[in-house]
Structures are given as C-alpha cells and as structure tokens.
C-alpha positions as a Python dict, from the first residue, in 0.01 Angstrom:
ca = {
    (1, 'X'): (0, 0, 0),
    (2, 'X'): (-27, -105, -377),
    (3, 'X'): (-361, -131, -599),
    (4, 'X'): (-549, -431, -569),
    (5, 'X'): (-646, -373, -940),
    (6, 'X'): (-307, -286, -1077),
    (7, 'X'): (-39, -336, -816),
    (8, 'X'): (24, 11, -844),
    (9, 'X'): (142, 153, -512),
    (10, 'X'): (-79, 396, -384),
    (11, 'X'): (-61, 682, -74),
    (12, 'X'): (-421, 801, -92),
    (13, 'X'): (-767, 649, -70),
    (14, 'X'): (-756, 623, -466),
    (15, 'X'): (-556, 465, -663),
    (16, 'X'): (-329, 713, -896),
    (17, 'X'): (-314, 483, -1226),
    (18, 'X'): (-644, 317, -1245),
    (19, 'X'): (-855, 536, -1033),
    (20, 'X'): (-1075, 226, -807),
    (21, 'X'): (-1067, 282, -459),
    (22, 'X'): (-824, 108, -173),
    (23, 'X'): (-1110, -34, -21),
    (24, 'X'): (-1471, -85, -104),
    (25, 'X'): (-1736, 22, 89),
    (26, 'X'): (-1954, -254, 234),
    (27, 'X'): (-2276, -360, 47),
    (28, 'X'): (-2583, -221, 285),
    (29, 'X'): (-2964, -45, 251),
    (30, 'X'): (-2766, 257, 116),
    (31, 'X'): (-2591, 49, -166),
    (32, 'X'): (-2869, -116, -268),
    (33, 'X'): (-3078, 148, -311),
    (34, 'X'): (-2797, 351, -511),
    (35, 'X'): (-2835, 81, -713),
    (36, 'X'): (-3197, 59, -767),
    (37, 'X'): (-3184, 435, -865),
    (38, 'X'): (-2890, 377, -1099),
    (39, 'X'): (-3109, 114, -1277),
    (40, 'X'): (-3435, 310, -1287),
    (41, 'X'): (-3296, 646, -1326),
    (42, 'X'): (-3556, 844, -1602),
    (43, 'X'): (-3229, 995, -1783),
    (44, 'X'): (-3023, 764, -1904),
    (45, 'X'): (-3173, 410, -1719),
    (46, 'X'): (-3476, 193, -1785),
    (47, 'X'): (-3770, 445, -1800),
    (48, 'X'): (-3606, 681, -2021),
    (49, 'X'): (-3462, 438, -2255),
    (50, 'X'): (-3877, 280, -2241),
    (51, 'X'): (-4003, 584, -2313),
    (52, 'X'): (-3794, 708, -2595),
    (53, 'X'): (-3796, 361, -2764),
    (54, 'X'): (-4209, 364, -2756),
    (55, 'X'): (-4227, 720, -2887),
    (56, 'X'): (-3887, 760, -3175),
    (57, 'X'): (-3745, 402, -3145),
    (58, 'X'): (-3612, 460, -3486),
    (59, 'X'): (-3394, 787, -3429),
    (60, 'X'): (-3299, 654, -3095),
    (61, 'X'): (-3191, 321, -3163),
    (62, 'X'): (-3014, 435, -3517),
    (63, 'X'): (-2870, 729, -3265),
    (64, 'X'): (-2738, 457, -2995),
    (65, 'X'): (-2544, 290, -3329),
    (66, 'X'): (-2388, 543, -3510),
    (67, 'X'): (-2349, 851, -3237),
    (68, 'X'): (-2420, 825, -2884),
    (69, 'X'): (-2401, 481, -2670),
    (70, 'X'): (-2478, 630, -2344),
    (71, 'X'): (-2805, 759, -2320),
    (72, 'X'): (-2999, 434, -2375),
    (73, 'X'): (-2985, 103, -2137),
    (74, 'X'): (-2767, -162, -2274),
    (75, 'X'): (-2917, -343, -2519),
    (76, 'X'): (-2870, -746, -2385),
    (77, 'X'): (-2971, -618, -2033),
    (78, 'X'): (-3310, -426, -2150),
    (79, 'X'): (-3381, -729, -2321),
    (80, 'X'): (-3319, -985, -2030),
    (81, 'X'): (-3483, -710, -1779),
    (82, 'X'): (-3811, -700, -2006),
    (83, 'X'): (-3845, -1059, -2058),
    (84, 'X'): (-3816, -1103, -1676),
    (85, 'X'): (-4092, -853, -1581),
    (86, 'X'): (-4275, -1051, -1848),
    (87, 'X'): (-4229, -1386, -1674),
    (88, 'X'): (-4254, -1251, -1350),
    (89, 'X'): (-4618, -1101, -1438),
    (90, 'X'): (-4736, -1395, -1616),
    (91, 'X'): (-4644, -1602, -1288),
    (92, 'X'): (-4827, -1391, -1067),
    (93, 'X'): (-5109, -1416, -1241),
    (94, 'X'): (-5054, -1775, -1357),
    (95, 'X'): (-5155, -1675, -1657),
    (96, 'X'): (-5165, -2010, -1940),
    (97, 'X'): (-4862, -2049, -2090),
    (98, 'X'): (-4790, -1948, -2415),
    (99, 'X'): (-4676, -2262, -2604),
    (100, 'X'): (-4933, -2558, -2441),
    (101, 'X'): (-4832, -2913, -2560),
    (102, 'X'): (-5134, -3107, -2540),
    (103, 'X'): (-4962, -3415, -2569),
    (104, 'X'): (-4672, -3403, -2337),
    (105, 'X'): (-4611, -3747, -2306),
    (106, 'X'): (-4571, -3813, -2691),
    (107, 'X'): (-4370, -3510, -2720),
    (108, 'X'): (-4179, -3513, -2386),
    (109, 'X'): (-3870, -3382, -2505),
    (110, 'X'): (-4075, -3075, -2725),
    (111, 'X'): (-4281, -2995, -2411),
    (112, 'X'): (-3921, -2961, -2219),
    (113, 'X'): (-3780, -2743, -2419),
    (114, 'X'): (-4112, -2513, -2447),
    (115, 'X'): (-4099, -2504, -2065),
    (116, 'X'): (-3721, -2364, -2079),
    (117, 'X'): (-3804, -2102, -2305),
    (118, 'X'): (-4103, -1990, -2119),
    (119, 'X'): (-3855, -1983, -1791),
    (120, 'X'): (-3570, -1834, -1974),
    (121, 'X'): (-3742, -1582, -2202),
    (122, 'X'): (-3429, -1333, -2194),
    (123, 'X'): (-3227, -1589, -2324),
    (124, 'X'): (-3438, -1751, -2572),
    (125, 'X'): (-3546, -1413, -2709),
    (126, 'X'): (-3189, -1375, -2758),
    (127, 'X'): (-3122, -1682, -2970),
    (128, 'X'): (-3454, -1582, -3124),
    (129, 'X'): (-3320, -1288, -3251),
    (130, 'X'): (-3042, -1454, -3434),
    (131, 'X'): (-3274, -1615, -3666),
    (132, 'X'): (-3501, -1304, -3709),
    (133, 'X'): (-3174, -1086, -3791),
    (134, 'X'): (-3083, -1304, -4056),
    (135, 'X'): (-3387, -1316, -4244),
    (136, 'X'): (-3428, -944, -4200),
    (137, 'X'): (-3041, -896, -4340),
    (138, 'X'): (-3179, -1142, -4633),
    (139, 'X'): (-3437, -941, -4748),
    (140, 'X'): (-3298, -611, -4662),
    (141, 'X'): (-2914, -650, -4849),
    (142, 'X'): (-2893, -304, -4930),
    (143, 'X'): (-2887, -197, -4553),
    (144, 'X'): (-2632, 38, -4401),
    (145, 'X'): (-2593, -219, -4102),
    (146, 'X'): (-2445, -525, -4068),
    (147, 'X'): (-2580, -826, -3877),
    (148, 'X'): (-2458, -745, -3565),
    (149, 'X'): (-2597, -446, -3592),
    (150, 'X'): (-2943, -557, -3661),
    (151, 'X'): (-2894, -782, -3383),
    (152, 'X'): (-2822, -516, -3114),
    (153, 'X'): (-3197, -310, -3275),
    (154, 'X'): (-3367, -609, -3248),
    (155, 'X'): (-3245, -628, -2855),
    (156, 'X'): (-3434, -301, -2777),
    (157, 'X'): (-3719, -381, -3051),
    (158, 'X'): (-3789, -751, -2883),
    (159, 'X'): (-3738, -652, -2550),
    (160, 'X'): (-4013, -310, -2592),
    (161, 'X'): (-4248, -590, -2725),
    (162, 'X'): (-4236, -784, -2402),
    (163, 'X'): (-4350, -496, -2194),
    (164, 'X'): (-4615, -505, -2479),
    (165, 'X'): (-4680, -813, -2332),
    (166, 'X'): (-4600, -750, -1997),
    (167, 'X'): (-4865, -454, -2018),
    (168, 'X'): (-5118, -691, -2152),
    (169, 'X'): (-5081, -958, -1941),
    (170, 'X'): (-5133, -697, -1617),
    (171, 'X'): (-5468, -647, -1807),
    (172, 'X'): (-5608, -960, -1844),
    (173, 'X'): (-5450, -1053, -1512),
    (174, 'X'): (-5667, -765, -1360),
    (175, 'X'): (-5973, -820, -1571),
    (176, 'X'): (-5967, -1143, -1611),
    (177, 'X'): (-6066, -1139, -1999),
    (178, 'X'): (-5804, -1315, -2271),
    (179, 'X'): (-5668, -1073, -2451),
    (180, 'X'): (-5317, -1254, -2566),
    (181, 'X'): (-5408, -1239, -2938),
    (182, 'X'): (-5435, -844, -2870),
    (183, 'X'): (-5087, -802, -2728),
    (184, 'X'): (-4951, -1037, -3015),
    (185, 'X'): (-5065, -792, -3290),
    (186, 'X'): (-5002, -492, -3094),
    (187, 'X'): (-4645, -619, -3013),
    (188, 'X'): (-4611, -740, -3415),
    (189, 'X'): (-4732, -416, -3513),
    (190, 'X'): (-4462, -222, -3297),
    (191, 'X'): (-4169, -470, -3429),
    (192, 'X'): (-4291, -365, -3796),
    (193, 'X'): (-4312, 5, -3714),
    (194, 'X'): (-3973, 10, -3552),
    (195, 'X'): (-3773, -220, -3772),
    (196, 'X'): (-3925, -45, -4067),
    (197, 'X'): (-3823, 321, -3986),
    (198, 'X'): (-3413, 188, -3890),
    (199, 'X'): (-3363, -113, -4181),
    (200, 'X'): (-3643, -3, -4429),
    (201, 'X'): (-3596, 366, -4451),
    (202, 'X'): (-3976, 447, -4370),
    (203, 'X'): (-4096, 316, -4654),
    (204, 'X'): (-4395, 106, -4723),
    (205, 'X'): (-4210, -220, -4875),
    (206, 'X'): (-3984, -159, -4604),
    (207, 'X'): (-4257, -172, -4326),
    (208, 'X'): (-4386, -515, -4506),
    (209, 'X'): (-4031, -665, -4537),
    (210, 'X'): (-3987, -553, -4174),
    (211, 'X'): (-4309, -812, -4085),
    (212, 'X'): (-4231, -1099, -4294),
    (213, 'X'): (-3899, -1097, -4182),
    (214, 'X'): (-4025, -1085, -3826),
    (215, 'X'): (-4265, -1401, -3874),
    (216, 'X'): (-4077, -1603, -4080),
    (217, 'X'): (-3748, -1579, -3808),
    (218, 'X'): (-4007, -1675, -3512),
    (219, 'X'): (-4149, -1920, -3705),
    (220, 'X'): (-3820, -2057, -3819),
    (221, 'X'): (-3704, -2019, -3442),
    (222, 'X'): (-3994, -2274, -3337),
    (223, 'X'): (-3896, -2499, -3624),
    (224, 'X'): (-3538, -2512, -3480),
    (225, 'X'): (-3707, -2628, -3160),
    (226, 'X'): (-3905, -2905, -3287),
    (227, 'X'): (-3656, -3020, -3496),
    (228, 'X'): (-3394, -3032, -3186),
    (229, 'X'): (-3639, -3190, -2980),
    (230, 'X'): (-3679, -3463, -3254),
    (231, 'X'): (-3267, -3471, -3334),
    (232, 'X'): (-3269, -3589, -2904),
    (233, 'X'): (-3560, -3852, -2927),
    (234, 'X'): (-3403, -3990, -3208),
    (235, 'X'): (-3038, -4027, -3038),
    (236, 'X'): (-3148, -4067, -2702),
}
C-alpha cells in the first residue's frame, strides 16, 4: 500500500516518511468533541491565550514574536473567532448596529458596505488593521518590528477588544441599559495599554502615540469606505 500523502509505500498503519495515517478515522461525536477541547483547551487554546493577553499582553505577545509561537492561539484565527462571538452576541440580542445610515436610500451603496462589515467583522477588522499598522509604524520609526509584525500584535490586540465588546454587549443585552460608549473607551483604553507596552516601550509618549495611531487608522479605515462607496456610485 503506498501513502496517500507521499506515495511512499507503507506496511504499517503509519506512514514511515511523512508520518499521517493509512486511513482516517471517520468524523463522529468523539471527533468533534476532540476538537472542541483542542480549541478551548486553557493551556495553549482560546482561554489561556484570553487570559494571558488581558493580564501581560505585552510580554506575551512580544514573547509569541521573538521566542515561543506555540503557546498562544494563532493570531488571524483569535481575531476571526472574537469578532464572531461578537456578532453572534450582538444578534442575539439584536442589539442596534454599530454604524446606522439614516439615509440609506441616498447612500445605498455606503449603507451596503456598513452592513458587510458588521456581518464580516473578522475580516474587516483585518483590513482594518492594515491601516492602523501603518500609522502606528509612522509614528513609531524607531521600532524593533516591522509592519508585519505590528500587524500580527494588532491581531491579538483587536481581537481582545472585541470580547471587550462582546462582554459589553452581554451586559446591556442582559440589562437592557446602553452602555456601547463604555465598551468603546474601555476597548480604546486596552488597545493603548497594550500597543504602548510592545511598540512604545512603556513609556508615556509611547502610550499617547499608541492612541492616536489607533484613531486616526479607524478613522482613516471609515474614510476608505466612504470614499469606495462614492468611487462605485460614481462608475456605476
């Protein structure tokens, strides 16, 4: 029999060169929940990597990029799994969307895209993040990381911030009371505090950098929105 993998010809139940198995077990109760224990495992899965990025986010994401990938969730999926326990809290609760176009027939196309982003927050956080890391890279030069680098913090920094929000929005789900602008400055505050102690070396300008650099690549994120949405009324 030869290695589906590697067409290596194998006499046991694994294969000798690449080391995957002759056949695969079949997907059942007992994979899946393998699986949901892989995911939420406390060392080394989702609540460990939440927990140490809440309480030494600097020293553990500075840790996961210079020494030791393996103890923290992948970066892109924490990010995509926090925004989607954000969206799937704000659903349940229907809480009001974040970015209400009063005018949607005026602004038809802006009021689209808004609705994609509020479906797809993984991904748009993601894009997000590219302007954010470049204004943070602009004001901090003398930085030891490059901007993929920054990227990859702001993956883990972004994606703690929506279960800022996520937390939040359970809240005022259960209680009823509007407490968004809360979990905005809580969530802003966090961004500062953790960007500040990797990029600014814990030091007061770099906590303040850490902010404006925050706002001004949201804000310039938005402004990239509108201005698409006006690039496809104008061509359409």
């Amino acid at each position: 029999m030869n290695c589906k993998s590697c067409n290596a010809a194998v006499a046991d139940k694994y294969c000798g060169h690449c080391g995957n198995p002759i056949a695969l077990k079949r997907v059942d109760s007992h994979y899946i929940i393998h699986e949901v224990q892989h995911v939420l495992h406390f060392e080394k899965g989702i609540l460990y990597t939440i927990k140490e990025l809440l309480i030494r986010p600097g020293v553990n994401i500075r840790r996961f990029l210079t020494e030791d990938r393996s103890r923290l969730v992948k970066p892109v999926i924490f990010l995509i799994i926090c925004s989607l326990l954000y969206t799937l809290m704000t659903h349940f609760f229907h809480i009001e969307k974040d970015h209400y176009v009063s005018d949607s027939i005026r602004y038809e196309t802006f009021a689209a895209l808004t609705t994609w982003i509020e479906g797809h927050y993984g991904y748009a956080n993601i894009i997000m993040g590219l302007f954010i890391g470049a204004w943070l890279k602009l004001f901090m030069r003398k930085s030891a990381y490059n901007y993929y680098e920054v990227l990859i913090m702001l993956c883990f920094v972004i994606g703690t911030g929506m279960l800022i929000y996520t937390l939040f929005a359970l809240v005022q789900g259960i209680s009823g009371k509007n407490i968004k602008l809360v979990s905005e400055v809580v969530s802003l505050l966090y961004s500062m505090w953790a960007i500040g102690q990797i990029l600014g070396g814990r030091k007061i300008k770099g906590y303040v950098l850490s902010l404006v650099g925050y706002i001004l690549g949201m804000g310039s994120f938005w402004l990239a929105v509108e201005l698409l949405a006006w690039i496809i009324d104008r061509f359409k």
